[in-house]
mmCIF file of C-alpha atoms and ligand atoms in Angstrom:
data_model
loop_
_atom_site.group_PDB
_atom_site.id
_atom_site.type_symbol
_atom_site.label_atom_id
_atom_site.label_comp_id
_atom_site.label_asym_id
_atom_site.label_seq_id
_atom_site.Cartn_x
_atom_site.Cartn_y
_atom_site.Cartn_z
ATOM 1 C CA UNK I 1 -78.564 201.397 131.804
ATOM 2 C CA UNK I 2 -75.732 201.393 134.361
ATOM 3 C CA UNK I 3 -76.183 203.948 137.104
ATOM 4 C CA UNK I 4 -73.326 206.387 137.781
ATOM 5 C CA UNK I 5 -72.329 208.478 140.769
ATOM 6 C CA UNK I 6 -73.469 212.097 140.594
ATOM 7 C CA UNK I 7 -69.932 213.427 141.264
ATOM 8 C CA UNK I 8 -68.518 211.320 138.416
ATOM 9 C CA UNK I 9 -71.308 212.429 136.064
ATOM 10 C CA UNK I 10 -70.628 216.100 136.792
ATOM 11 C CA UNK I 11 -66.838 215.921 136.799
ATOM 12 C CA UNK I 12 -66.898 214.290 133.341
ATOM 13 C CA UNK I 13 -69.093 217.026 131.944
ATOM 14 C CA UNK I 14 -67.746 220.208 133.565
ATOM 15 C CA UNK I 15 -64.473 221.712 134.679
ATOM 16 C CA UNK I 16 -65.091 220.861 138.344
ATOM 17 C CA UNK I 17 -63.025 218.324 140.267
ATOM 18 C CA UNK I 18 -64.699 215.794 142.553
ATOM 19 C CA UNK I 19 -63.672 217.754 145.678
ATOM 20 C CA UNK I 20 -65.127 220.968 144.246
ATOM 21 C CA UNK I 21 -68.333 219.065 143.442
ATOM 22 C CA UNK I 22 -68.540 217.949 147.068
ATOM 23 C CA UNK I 23 -68.473 221.586 148.143
ATOM 24 C CA UNK I 24 -71.140 222.489 145.591
ATOM 25 C CA UNK I 25 -73.308 219.681 146.985
ATOM 26 C CA UNK I 26 -72.907 220.991 150.526
ATOM 27 C CA UNK I 27 -74.041 224.423 149.279
ATOM 28 C CA UNK I 28 -77.106 222.736 147.691
ATOM 29 C CA UNK I 29 -76.063 223.972 144.250
ATOM 30 C CA UNK I 30 -76.632 220.636 142.532
ATOM 31 C CA UNK I 31 -80.064 219.153 141.898
ATOM 32 C CA UNK I 32 -81.326 215.937 140.337
ATOM 33 C CA UNK I 33 -84.889 216.009 139.021
ATOM 34 C CA UNK I 34 -85.597 219.118 141.059
ATOM 35 C CA UNK I 35 -84.257 217.825 144.408
ATOM 36 C CA UNK I 36 -81.028 219.091 146.001
ATOM 37 C CA UNK I 37 -78.369 216.364 146.048
ATOM 38 C CA UNK I 38 -77.250 215.381 149.572
ATOM 39 C CA UNK I 39 -74.250 213.116 148.975
ATOM 40 C CA UNK I 40 -71.594 212.774 146.283
ATOM 41 C CA UNK I 41 -72.134 209.018 145.987
ATOM 42 C CA UNK I 42 -75.795 209.355 144.960
ATOM 43 C CA UNK I 43 -76.432 207.178 141.866
ATOM 44 C CA UNK I 44 -78.306 208.486 138.839
ATOM 45 C CA UNK I 45 -79.377 207.204 135.455
ATOM 46 C CA UNK I 46 -77.266 209.389 133.129
ATOM 47 C CA UNK I 47 -79.774 209.053 130.282
ATOM 48 C CA UNK I 48 -82.864 210.218 132.104
ATOM 49 C CA UNK I 49 -81.851 212.297 135.155
ATOM 50 C CA UNK I 50 -82.203 216.061 134.854
ATOM 51 C CA UNK I 51 -79.112 217.396 136.592
ATOM 52 C CA UNK I 52 -78.588 221.093 137.278
ATOM 53 C CA UNK I 53 -75.609 222.990 138.616
ATOM 54 C CA UNK I 54 -76.285 226.462 139.900
ATOM 55 C CA UNK I 55 -79.651 226.418 138.115
ATOM 56 C CA UNK I 56 -78.189 225.418 134.712
ATOM 57 C CA UNK I 57 -78.918 222.013 133.263
ATOM 58 C CA UNK I 58 -75.880 219.799 132.597
ATOM 59 C CA UNK I 59 -76.048 218.145 129.218
ATOM 60 C CA UNK I 60 -75.861 214.324 129.359
ATOM 61 C CA UNK I 61 -73.491 214.086 126.369
ATOM 62 C CA UNK I 62 -69.845 213.468 127.232
ATOM 63 C CA UNK I 63 -68.552 215.235 124.156
ATOM 64 C CA UNK I 64 -69.244 218.839 123.430
ATOM 65 C CA UNK I 65 -68.725 220.764 120.193
ATOM 66 C CA UNK I 66 -68.574 224.525 120.282
ATOM 67 C CA UNK I 67 -68.350 226.873 117.354
ATOM 68 C CA UNK I 68 -66.527 230.087 118.231
ATOM 69 C CA UNK I 69 -66.383 233.198 116.080
ATOM 70 C CA UNK I 70 -62.790 234.015 116.953
ATOM 71 C CA UNK I 71 -61.897 237.676 117.365
ATOM 72 C CA UNK I 72 -58.417 239.027 116.646
ATOM 73 C CA UNK I 73 -55.844 238.956 119.464
ATOM 74 C CA UNK I 74 -56.429 235.416 120.775
ATOM 75 C CA UNK I 75 -54.224 232.375 120.188
ATOM 76 C CA UNK I 76 -55.456 228.858 119.387
ATOM 77 C CA UNK I 77 -53.716 227.229 122.312
ATOM 78 C CA UNK I 78 -54.758 225.803 125.654
ATOM 79 C CA UNK I 79 -51.595 227.031 127.360
ATOM 80 C CA UNK I 80 -51.701 230.253 129.372
ATOM 81 C CA UNK I 81 -48.111 230.998 128.353
ATOM 82 C CA UNK I 82 -48.812 231.636 124.665
ATOM 83 C CA UNK I 83 -50.898 234.777 125.215
ATOM 84 C CA UNK I 84 -54.645 235.278 125.538
ATOM 85 C CA UNK I 85 -56.189 231.916 124.654
ATOM 86 C CA UNK I 86 -59.416 231.373 122.715
ATOM 87 C CA UNK I 87 -60.417 229.111 125.631
ATOM 88 C CA UNK I 88 -60.981 232.262 127.730
ATOM 89 C CA UNK I 89 -63.891 233.095 125.445
ATOM 90 C CA UNK I 90 -65.845 229.929 126.260
ATOM 91 C CA UNK I 91 -68.387 230.529 129.054
ATOM 92 C CA UNK I 92 -67.781 228.267 132.058
ATOM 93 C CA UNK I 93 -71.140 226.496 131.726
ATOM 94 C CA UNK I 94 -70.134 225.394 128.208
ATOM 95 C CA UNK I 95 -66.636 224.237 129.166
ATOM 96 C CA UNK I 96 -65.692 220.617 129.750
ATOM 97 C CA UNK I 97 -62.405 219.062 130.815
ATOM 98 C CA UNK I 98 -60.071 218.249 127.963
ATOM 99 C CA UNK I 99 -61.462 220.841 125.550
ATOM 100 C CA UNK I 100 -59.135 222.271 122.944
ATOM 101 C CA UNK I 101 -59.313 224.143 119.627
ATOM 102 C CA UNK I 102 -59.626 221.589 116.808
ATOM 103 C CA UNK I 103 -57.666 223.559 114.240
ATOM 104 C CA UNK I 104 -55.700 226.749 114.093
ATOM 105 C CA UNK I 105 -56.291 230.324 113.137
ATOM 106 C CA UNK I 106 -53.496 232.892 113.451
ATOM 107 C CA UNK I 107 -53.630 235.331 116.365
ATOM 108 C CA UNK I 108 -54.833 238.119 114.067
ATOM 109 C CA UNK I 109 -57.301 235.902 112.147
ATOM 110 C CA UNK I 110 -61.033 235.862 112.684
ATOM 111 C CA UNK I 111 -63.899 233.476 112.288
ATOM 112 C CA UNK I 112 -65.009 229.872 112.621
ATOM 113 C CA UNK I 113 -63.123 227.751 115.120
ATOM 114 C CA UNK I 114 -64.286 224.422 116.503
ATOM 115 C CA UNK I 115 -63.618 223.723 120.184
ATOM 116 C CA UNK I 116 -64.247 220.229 121.470
ATOM 117 C CA UNK I 117 -63.166 217.501 123.880
ATOM 118 C CA UNK I 118 -63.739 214.825 121.218
ATOM 119 C CA UNK I 119 -60.188 213.861 120.230
ATOM 120 C CA UNK I 120 -61.425 211.305 117.690
ATOM 121 C CA UNK I 121 -63.454 213.862 115.791
ATOM 122 C CA UNK I 122 -60.633 216.419 115.949
ATOM 123 C CA UNK I 123 -58.277 213.831 114.488
ATOM 124 C CA UNK I 124 -60.715 213.139 111.638
ATOM 125 C CA UNK I 125 -61.006 216.849 110.862
ATOM 126 C CA UNK I 126 -57.334 217.656 111.104
ATOM 127 C CA UNK I 127 -55.815 214.577 109.500
ATOM 128 C CA UNK I 128 -54.238 215.574 106.175
ATOM 129 C CA UNK I 129 -55.975 212.705 104.348
ATOM 130 C CA UNK I 130 -59.470 214.062 105.110
ATOM 131 C CA UNK I 131 -59.298 217.211 102.935
ATOM 132 C CA UNK I 132 -62.029 219.068 104.812
ATOM 133 C CA UNK I 133 -63.128 222.210 102.961
ATOM 134 C CA UNK I 134 -62.331 225.524 104.619
ATOM 135 C CA UNK I 135 -63.566 228.813 103.166
ATOM 136 C CA UNK I 136 -62.019 232.151 104.074
ATOM 137 C CA UNK I 137 -62.840 235.730 103.151
ATOM 138 C CA UNK I 138 -59.844 238.018 102.927
ATOM 139 C CA UNK I 139 -59.281 241.727 102.632
ATOM 140 C CA UNK I 140 -56.355 242.364 100.303
ATOM 141 C CA UNK I 141 -53.888 245.194 100.146
ATOM 142 C CA UNK I 142 -54.137 245.419 96.330
ATOM 143 C CA UNK I 143 -57.017 244.689 93.919
ATOM 144 C CA UNK I 144 -57.843 241.084 93.108
ATOM 145 C CA UNK I 145 -56.563 239.872 89.727
ATOM 146 C CA UNK I 146 -58.349 237.212 87.684
ATOM 147 C CA UNK I 147 -55.052 235.401 87.085
ATOM 148 C CA UNK I 148 -55.185 234.289 90.757
ATOM 149 C CA UNK I 149 -57.994 231.869 89.846
ATOM 150 C CA UNK I 150 -55.749 229.686 87.667
ATOM 151 C CA UNK I 151 -52.666 230.154 89.825
ATOM 152 C CA UNK I 152 -54.500 228.935 92.948
ATOM 153 C CA UNK I 153 -56.111 226.035 91.061
ATOM 154 C CA UNK I 154 -52.843 224.735 89.626
ATOM 155 C CA UNK I 155 -50.732 223.782 92.643
ATOM 156 C CA UNK I 156 -49.401 227.196 93.579
ATOM 157 C CA UNK I 157 -45.806 227.162 94.797
ATOM 158 C CA UNK I 158 -45.065 229.178 97.947
ATOM 159 C CA UNK I 159 -41.931 231.274 98.464
ATOM 160 C CA UNK I 160 -40.164 228.445 100.331
ATOM 161 C CA UNK I 161 -40.844 225.964 97.496
ATOM 162 C CA UNK I 162 -43.777 224.207 99.207
ATOM 163 C CA UNK I 163 -46.499 223.257 96.727
ATOM 164 C CA UNK I 164 -50.197 223.689 97.555
ATOM 165 C CA UNK I 165 -53.082 221.401 96.689
ATOM 166 C CA UNK I 166 -55.535 222.895 94.186
ATOM 167 C CA UNK I 167 -57.387 225.777 95.844
ATOM 168 C CA UNK I 168 -60.190 228.009 94.651
ATOM 169 C CA UNK I 169 -60.398 231.768 94.776
ATOM 170 C CA UNK I 170 -63.057 234.275 93.658
ATOM 171 C CA UNK I 171 -63.307 238.030 93.861
ATOM 172 C CA UNK I 172 -66.086 239.134 96.179
ATOM 173 C CA UNK I 173 -68.717 241.002 94.119
ATOM 174 C CA UNK I 174 -68.843 243.912 96.517
ATOM 175 C CA UNK I 175 -65.203 245.024 96.420
ATOM 176 C CA UNK I 176 -62.104 244.494 94.289
ATOM 177 C CA UNK I 177 -60.075 244.070 97.468
ATOM 178 C CA UNK I 178 -62.187 241.294 98.981
ATOM 179 C CA UNK I 179 -61.897 237.642 97.934
ATOM 180 C CA UNK I 180 -63.115 234.198 98.974
ATOM 181 C CA UNK I 181 -60.669 231.273 99.121
ATOM 182 C CA UNK I 182 -61.452 227.571 99.486
ATOM 183 C CA UNK I 183 -58.703 225.250 100.737
ATOM 184 C CA UNK I 184 -58.657 221.503 101.408
ATOM 185 C CA UNK I 185 -55.506 221.462 103.537
ATOM 186 C CA UNK I 186 -53.996 223.555 106.310
ATOM 187 C CA UNK I 187 -50.398 224.602 105.905
ATOM 188 C CA UNK I 188 -48.906 227.168 108.270
ATOM 189 C CA UNK I 189 -50.166 230.709 107.377
ATOM 190 C CA UNK I 190 -51.348 229.159 104.130
ATOM 191 C CA UNK I 191 -53.779 231.809 102.858
ATOM 192 C CA UNK I 192 -51.385 234.655 103.652
ATOM 193 C CA UNK I 193 -48.505 232.834 101.973
ATOM 194 C CA UNK I 194 -50.585 232.022 98.890
ATOM 195 C CA UNK I 195 -51.496 235.666 98.308
ATOM 196 C CA UNK I 196 -47.927 236.672 98.962
ATOM 197 C CA UNK I 197 -46.813 234.168 96.282
ATOM 198 C CA UNK I 198 -49.018 235.966 93.718
ATOM 199 C CA UNK I 199 -47.740 239.411 94.732
ATOM 200 C CA UNK I 200 -50.548 240.534 97.027
ATOM 201 C CA UNK I 201 -50.899 240.817 100.791
ATOM 202 C CA UNK I 202 -53.684 239.721 103.168
ATOM 203 C CA UNK I 203 -54.699 242.510 105.549
ATOM 204 C CA UNK I 204 -57.588 240.719 107.246
ATOM 205 C CA UNK I 205 -58.563 237.066 107.154
ATOM 206 C CA UNK I 206 -61.750 235.452 108.404
ATOM 207 C CA UNK I 207 -62.723 231.772 108.183
ATOM 208 C CA UNK I 208 -66.379 231.620 107.242
ATOM 209 C CA UNK I 209 -66.998 227.904 106.817
ATOM 210 C CA UNK I 210 -65.679 224.549 107.964
ATOM 211 C CA UNK I 211 -66.855 221.723 105.716
ATOM 212 C CA UNK I 212 -70.550 222.328 105.124
ATOM 213 C CA UNK I 213 -70.878 224.307 108.356
ATOM 214 C CA UNK I 214 -71.298 228.021 107.707
ATOM 215 C CA UNK I 215 -70.600 230.578 110.423
ATOM 216 C CA UNK I 216 -74.063 231.854 111.429
ATOM 217 C CA UNK I 217 -74.645 235.541 110.774
ATOM 218 C CA UNK I 218 -75.969 236.078 114.299
ATOM 219 C CA UNK I 219 -72.743 234.868 115.934
ATOM 220 C CA UNK I 220 -70.709 238.005 116.703
ATOM 221 C CA UNK I 221 -66.929 238.103 117.205
ATOM 222 C CA UNK I 222 -66.085 236.459 120.533
ATOM 223 C CA UNK I 223 -69.437 234.630 120.677
ATOM 224 C CA UNK I 224 -69.848 230.883 120.646
ATOM 225 C CA UNK I 225 -72.631 228.347 120.310
ATOM 226 C CA UNK I 226 -73.023 224.664 121.000
ATOM 227 C CA UNK I 227 -73.309 222.523 117.880
ATOM 228 C CA UNK I 228 -75.894 219.818 117.410
ATOM 229 C CA UNK I 229 -75.043 216.370 116.063
ATOM 230 C CA UNK I 230 -76.311 217.260 112.606
ATOM 231 C CA UNK I 231 -73.992 220.310 112.539
ATOM 232 C CA UNK I 232 -71.030 218.120 113.485
ATOM 233 C CA UNK I 233 -71.831 215.708 110.628
ATOM 234 C CA UNK I 234 -72.008 218.732 108.336
ATOM 235 C CA UNK I 235 -68.286 219.286 108.908
ATOM 236 C CA UNK I 236 -67.563 216.426 106.526
ATOM 237 C CA UNK I 237 -69.646 217.813 103.667
ATOM 238 C CA UNK I 238 -68.195 219.785 100.791
ATOM 239 C CA UNK I 239 -69.969 223.038 100.015
ATOM 240 C CA UNK I 240 -70.314 224.314 96.455
ATOM 241 C CA UNK I 241 -67.815 227.171 96.431
ATOM 242 C CA UNK I 242 -69.442 229.232 93.659
ATOM 243 C CA UNK I 243 -72.854 228.980 95.312
ATOM 244 C CA UNK I 244 -71.295 229.923 98.617
ATOM 245 C CA UNK I 245 -69.668 233.047 97.157
ATOM 246 C CA UNK I 246 -72.883 233.997 95.355
ATOM 247 C CA UNK I 247 -75.129 233.750 98.403
ATOM 248 C CA UNK I 248 -72.851 234.661 101.293
ATOM 249 C CA UNK I 249 -70.846 237.625 100.073
ATOM 250 C CA UNK I 250 -73.070 240.313 101.594
ATOM 251 C CA UNK I 251 -73.062 238.794 105.083
ATOM 252 C CA UNK I 252 -69.335 238.190 105.314
ATOM 253 C CA UNK I 253 -68.028 241.205 103.436
ATOM 254 C CA UNK I 254 -69.830 243.392 105.994
ATOM 255 C CA UNK I 255 -67.520 241.900 108.657
ATOM 256 C CA UNK I 256 -64.359 242.937 106.854
ATOM 257 C CA UNK I 257 -65.176 246.151 105.090
ATOM 258 C CA UNK I 258 -64.518 248.349 108.138
ATOM 259 C CA UNK I 259 -61.603 246.358 109.570
HETATM 260 N N1 LIG J 1 -54.300 230.838 106.573
HETATM 261 C C1 LIG J 1 -53.635 231.830 107.167
HETATM 262 O O1 LIG J 1 -52.727 232.406 106.592
HETATM 263 N N2 LIG J 1 -53.966 232.154 108.432
HETATM 264 C C2 LIG J 1 -54.974 231.560 109.103
HETATM 265 O O2 LIG J 1 -55.252 231.936 110.247
HETATM 266 C C3 LIG J 1 -55.672 230.535 108.471
HETATM 267 C C4 LIG J 1 -55.318 230.172 107.193
#
Protein backbone atom coordinates (compact mmCIF):
# COMPACT_ATOMS: atom_id res chain seq x y z
CA UNK A 1 0.00 0.00 0.00
CA UNK A 2 1.31 3.45 -0.98
CA UNK A 3 1.92 5.72 1.97
CA UNK A 4 0.31 9.17 1.95
CA UNK A 5 1.07 12.43 3.72
CA UNK A 6 -1.04 13.04 6.83
CA UNK A 7 -2.13 16.51 5.61
CA UNK A 8 -3.30 15.07 2.29
CA UNK A 9 -5.15 12.23 4.05
CA UNK A 10 -7.00 14.67 6.30
CA UNK A 11 -7.73 17.33 3.68
CA UNK A 12 -9.33 14.68 1.43
CA UNK A 13 -11.58 13.49 4.22
CA UNK A 14 -12.61 16.70 6.01
CA UNK A 15 -13.41 20.30 5.24
CA UNK A 16 -9.97 21.52 6.36
CA UNK A 17 -7.42 23.00 3.97
CA UNK A 18 -3.76 21.99 4.19
CA UNK A 19 -2.82 25.28 5.90
CA UNK A 20 -5.56 24.80 8.51
CA UNK A 21 -4.29 21.25 9.07
CA UNK A 22 -0.81 22.63 9.73
CA UNK A 23 -2.25 24.81 12.48
CA UNK A 24 -4.15 21.87 13.95
CA UNK A 25 -0.89 19.89 14.00
CA UNK A 26 0.90 22.69 15.84
CA UNK A 27 -1.90 22.64 18.44
CA UNK A 28 -1.39 18.84 18.78
CA UNK A 29 -4.98 18.22 17.72
CA UNK A 30 -4.11 15.45 15.28
CA UNK A 31 -2.92 12.00 16.33
CA UNK A 32 -1.85 8.88 14.48
CA UNK A 33 -2.11 5.62 16.42
CA UNK A 34 -2.32 7.55 19.67
CA UNK A 35 0.72 9.82 19.09
CA UNK A 36 0.44 13.55 18.35
CA UNK A 37 1.56 14.33 14.80
CA UNK A 38 4.59 16.67 14.63
CA UNK A 39 4.86 17.54 10.94
CA UNK A 40 2.44 17.81 8.02
CA UNK A 41 4.65 15.68 5.77
CA UNK A 42 4.47 12.62 8.05
CA UNK A 43 3.60 9.53 5.95
CA UNK A 44 0.92 7.07 7.00
CA UNK A 45 -0.62 3.89 5.68
CA UNK A 46 -4.19 5.04 4.93
CA UNK A 47 -5.59 1.53 5.37
CA UNK A 48 -4.24 0.81 8.82
CA UNK A 49 -3.43 4.10 10.60
CA UNK A 50 -5.89 5.27 13.23
CA UNK A 51 -6.08 9.02 12.69
CA UNK A 52 -7.94 11.33 15.05
CA UNK A 53 -8.75 15.02 14.81
CA UNK A 54 -9.76 16.71 18.02
CA UNK A 55 -10.34 13.28 19.59
CA UNK A 56 -12.63 12.03 16.77
CA UNK A 57 -11.48 9.27 14.48
CA UNK A 58 -11.29 10.15 10.77
CA UNK A 59 -12.80 7.46 8.60
CA UNK A 60 -10.39 6.06 5.98
CA UNK A 61 -13.03 6.01 3.22
CA UNK A 62 -12.80 8.84 0.70
CA UNK A 63 -16.50 8.82 -0.04
CA UNK A 64 -19.11 9.45 2.56
CA UNK A 65 -22.86 8.85 2.38
CA UNK A 66 -25.14 10.59 4.82
CA UNK A 67 -28.85 10.13 5.21
CA UNK A 68 -30.56 13.28 6.46
CA UNK A 69 -34.13 13.52 7.69
CA UNK A 70 -34.77 16.92 6.17
CA UNK A 71 -36.90 19.34 8.16
CA UNK A 72 -39.04 22.02 6.52
CA UNK A 73 -37.43 25.39 5.75
CA UNK A 74 -34.14 24.20 4.24
CA UNK A 75 -33.20 24.17 0.55
CA UNK A 76 -31.38 21.36 -1.26
CA UNK A 77 -28.54 23.53 -2.47
CA UNK A 78 -24.91 24.03 -1.58
CA UNK A 79 -25.07 27.76 -2.25
CA UNK A 80 -25.50 30.16 0.67
CA UNK A 81 -27.52 32.49 -1.56
CA UNK A 82 -30.55 30.22 -1.95
CA UNK A 83 -31.60 30.35 1.71
CA UNK A 84 -30.84 28.05 4.62
CA UNK A 85 -29.10 25.03 3.09
CA UNK A 86 -29.52 21.41 4.19
CA UNK A 87 -25.70 21.35 4.35
CA UNK A 88 -25.92 23.43 7.56
CA UNK A 89 -27.53 20.43 9.23
CA UNK A 90 -24.53 18.14 8.70
CA UNK A 91 -22.22 18.11 11.75
CA UNK A 92 -18.69 19.25 10.88
CA UNK A 93 -17.11 15.90 11.80
CA UNK A 94 -19.32 14.22 9.18
CA UNK A 95 -18.66 16.77 6.44
CA UNK A 96 -16.20 16.24 3.60
CA UNK A 97 -15.17 18.53 0.77
CA UNK A 98 -17.34 18.29 -2.30
CA UNK A 99 -20.46 17.06 -0.50
CA UNK A 100 -23.82 17.89 -1.99
CA UNK A 101 -27.45 16.73 -1.77
CA UNK A 102 -27.95 13.86 -4.25
CA UNK A 103 -31.53 14.69 -5.12
CA UNK A 104 -34.04 17.37 -4.34
CA UNK A 105 -36.83 17.93 -1.90
CA UNK A 106 -38.79 21.19 -1.93
CA UNK A 107 -38.05 23.74 0.80
CA UNK A 108 -41.23 22.78 2.65
CA UNK A 109 -40.78 19.01 2.13
CA UNK A 110 -39.52 16.61 4.76
CA UNK A 111 -37.73 13.32 4.92
CA UNK A 112 -35.02 11.19 3.36
CA UNK A 113 -32.24 13.02 1.58
CA UNK A 114 -28.89 11.55 0.61
CA UNK A 115 -25.82 13.76 0.98
CA UNK A 116 -22.56 12.54 -0.49
CA UNK A 117 -19.29 13.50 -2.18
CA UNK A 118 -19.54 10.48 -4.51
CA UNK A 119 -20.48 12.08 -7.84
CA UNK A 120 -20.56 8.71 -9.61
CA UNK A 121 -23.13 7.28 -7.23
CA UNK A 122 -25.20 10.48 -7.33
CA UNK A 123 -25.24 10.27 -11.12
CA UNK A 124 -26.43 6.65 -10.96
CA UNK A 125 -29.24 7.58 -8.57
CA UNK A 126 -30.36 10.70 -10.37
CA UNK A 127 -30.02 9.60 -13.98
CA UNK A 128 -33.50 9.32 -15.51
CA UNK A 129 -32.74 5.85 -16.91
CA UNK A 130 -32.22 4.33 -13.44
CA UNK A 131 -35.84 4.59 -12.21
CA UNK A 132 -34.96 4.45 -8.52
CA UNK A 133 -38.04 3.96 -6.34
CA UNK A 134 -39.00 6.85 -4.08
CA UNK A 135 -41.85 6.55 -1.58
CA UNK A 136 -43.55 9.58 -0.06
CA UNK A 137 -46.27 9.99 2.54
CA UNK A 138 -48.50 12.99 2.01
CA UNK A 139 -51.13 14.80 4.01
CA UNK A 140 -53.93 15.88 1.70
CA UNK A 141 -56.33 18.77 1.90
CA UNK A 142 -59.31 16.58 0.89
CA UNK A 143 -60.05 12.87 1.46
CA UNK A 144 -58.27 10.30 -0.68
CA UNK A 145 -60.37 8.84 -3.50
CA UNK A 146 -59.89 5.30 -4.81
CA UNK A 147 -59.96 6.58 -8.40
CA UNK A 148 -56.46 8.04 -7.78
CA UNK A 149 -55.05 4.49 -7.85
CA UNK A 150 -55.85 3.98 -11.55
CA UNK A 151 -55.19 7.58 -12.52
CA UNK A 152 -51.67 7.48 -11.03
CA UNK A 153 -50.96 4.05 -12.56
CA UNK A 154 -51.97 5.06 -16.08
CA UNK A 155 -49.57 7.84 -17.06
CA UNK A 156 -51.25 10.75 -15.34
CA UNK A 157 -51.10 13.99 -17.31
CA UNK A 158 -50.11 17.12 -15.35
CA UNK A 159 -51.70 20.54 -15.84
CA UNK A 160 -48.94 21.65 -18.25
CA UNK A 161 -49.41 18.54 -20.44
CA UNK A 162 -46.39 16.64 -19.08
CA UNK A 163 -47.09 12.91 -18.78
CA UNK A 164 -45.91 10.89 -15.76
CA UNK A 165 -44.52 7.38 -15.69
CA UNK A 166 -46.79 4.86 -13.94
CA UNK A 167 -46.90 5.67 -10.23
CA UNK A 168 -48.55 3.94 -7.31
CA UNK A 169 -50.72 5.45 -4.62
CA UNK A 170 -52.52 3.98 -1.58
CA UNK A 171 -54.62 5.50 1.15
CA UNK A 172 -52.92 5.25 4.53
CA UNK A 173 -55.05 3.01 6.79
CA UNK A 174 -54.99 5.47 9.65
CA UNK A 175 -56.55 8.51 7.95
CA UNK A 176 -58.53 9.33 4.82
CA UNK A 177 -56.31 12.37 4.30
CA UNK A 178 -52.99 10.51 4.37
CA UNK A 179 -51.60 8.60 1.38
CA UNK A 180 -48.43 6.84 0.25
CA UNK A 181 -47.06 7.44 -3.26
CA UNK A 182 -44.34 5.52 -5.08
CA UNK A 183 -42.57 7.20 -8.01
CA UNK A 184 -39.78 6.02 -10.30
CA UNK A 185 -38.83 9.44 -11.67
CA UNK A 186 -38.35 12.94 -10.30
CA UNK A 187 -40.10 15.75 -12.12
CA UNK A 188 -40.21 19.21 -10.57
CA UNK A 189 -42.78 19.31 -7.69
CA UNK A 190 -44.03 16.01 -9.07
CA UNK A 191 -46.08 14.68 -6.15
CA UNK A 192 -47.76 18.04 -5.55
CA UNK A 193 -48.55 18.42 -9.25
CA UNK A 194 -49.93 14.88 -9.49
CA UNK A 195 -52.40 15.44 -6.66
CA UNK A 196 -53.32 18.79 -8.12
CA UNK A 197 -54.05 17.05 -11.46
CA UNK A 198 -56.61 14.81 -9.70
CA UNK A 199 -58.24 17.75 -7.89
CA UNK A 200 -56.57 17.47 -4.49
CA UNK A 201 -53.82 19.42 -2.76
CA UNK A 202 -50.73 18.27 -0.83
CA UNK A 203 -50.41 20.03 2.53
CA UNK A 204 -47.39 18.14 3.83
CA UNK A 205 -45.00 15.84 2.01
CA UNK A 206 -42.36 13.56 3.47
CA UNK A 207 -40.05 11.18 1.58
CA UNK A 208 -39.86 7.97 3.56
CA UNK A 209 -37.77 5.72 1.35
CA UNK A 210 -35.13 5.88 -1.36
CA UNK A 211 -34.84 2.60 -3.25
CA UNK A 212 -34.84 -0.12 -0.62
CA UNK A 213 -33.53 2.26 2.04
CA UNK A 214 -36.21 3.17 4.57
CA UNK A 215 -35.88 6.25 6.76
CA UNK A 216 -35.14 4.86 10.24
CA UNK A 217 -37.77 5.64 12.85
CA UNK A 218 -35.13 6.86 15.31
CA UNK A 219 -33.86 9.57 12.95
CA UNK A 220 -35.66 12.78 13.96
CA UNK A 221 -36.17 15.82 11.71
CA UNK A 222 -32.83 17.57 11.22
CA UNK A 223 -30.85 14.47 12.26
CA UNK A 224 -28.49 12.57 10.02
CA UNK A 225 -26.57 9.31 10.05
CA UNK A 226 -23.70 7.85 8.09
CA UNK A 227 -24.68 5.02 5.77
CA UNK A 228 -22.81 1.76 5.51
CA UNK A 229 -21.90 0.17 2.18
CA UNK A 230 -24.78 -2.28 2.41
CA UNK A 231 -27.22 0.64 2.89
CA UNK A 232 -25.81 2.37 -0.20
CA UNK A 233 -26.32 -0.81 -2.27
CA UNK A 234 -29.87 -0.92 -0.93
CA UNK A 235 -30.60 2.31 -2.82
CA UNK A 236 -30.81 0.30 -6.03
CA UNK A 237 -33.37 -2.19 -4.73
CA UNK A 238 -37.08 -1.90 -5.37
CA UNK A 239 -39.27 -2.23 -2.30
CA UNK A 240 -42.68 -3.90 -2.46
CA UNK A 241 -45.00 -0.91 -2.22
CA UNK A 242 -48.01 -2.74 -0.73
CA UNK A 243 -45.85 -4.39 1.92
CA UNK A 244 -44.27 -1.04 2.67
CA UNK A 245 -47.65 0.64 3.17
CA UNK A 246 -48.89 -2.26 5.30
CA UNK A 247 -45.93 -2.30 7.68
CA UNK A 248 -44.81 1.32 7.79
CA UNK A 249 -47.99 3.34 8.02
CA UNK A 250 -48.00 3.72 11.80
CA UNK A 251 -44.43 5.01 12.00
CA UNK A 252 -44.70 7.56 9.22
CA UNK A 253 -48.27 8.74 9.71
CA UNK A 254 -47.27 9.78 13.25
CA UNK A 255 -44.85 12.28 11.66
CA UNK A 256 -47.55 13.99 9.64
CA UNK A 257 -50.68 13.79 11.70
CA UNK A 258 -49.87 16.88 13.79
CA UNK A 259 -48.20 18.92 11.04
N1 LIG B 1 -42.56 15.95 -5.16
C1 LIG B 1 -42.86 17.17 -4.73
O1 LIG B 1 -43.85 17.75 -5.14
N2 LIG B 1 -42.03 17.77 -3.86
C2 LIG B 1 -40.93 17.17 -3.35
O2 LIG B 1 -40.24 17.76 -2.52
C3 LIG B 1 -40.63 15.88 -3.79
C4 LIG B 1 -41.45 15.28 -4.72
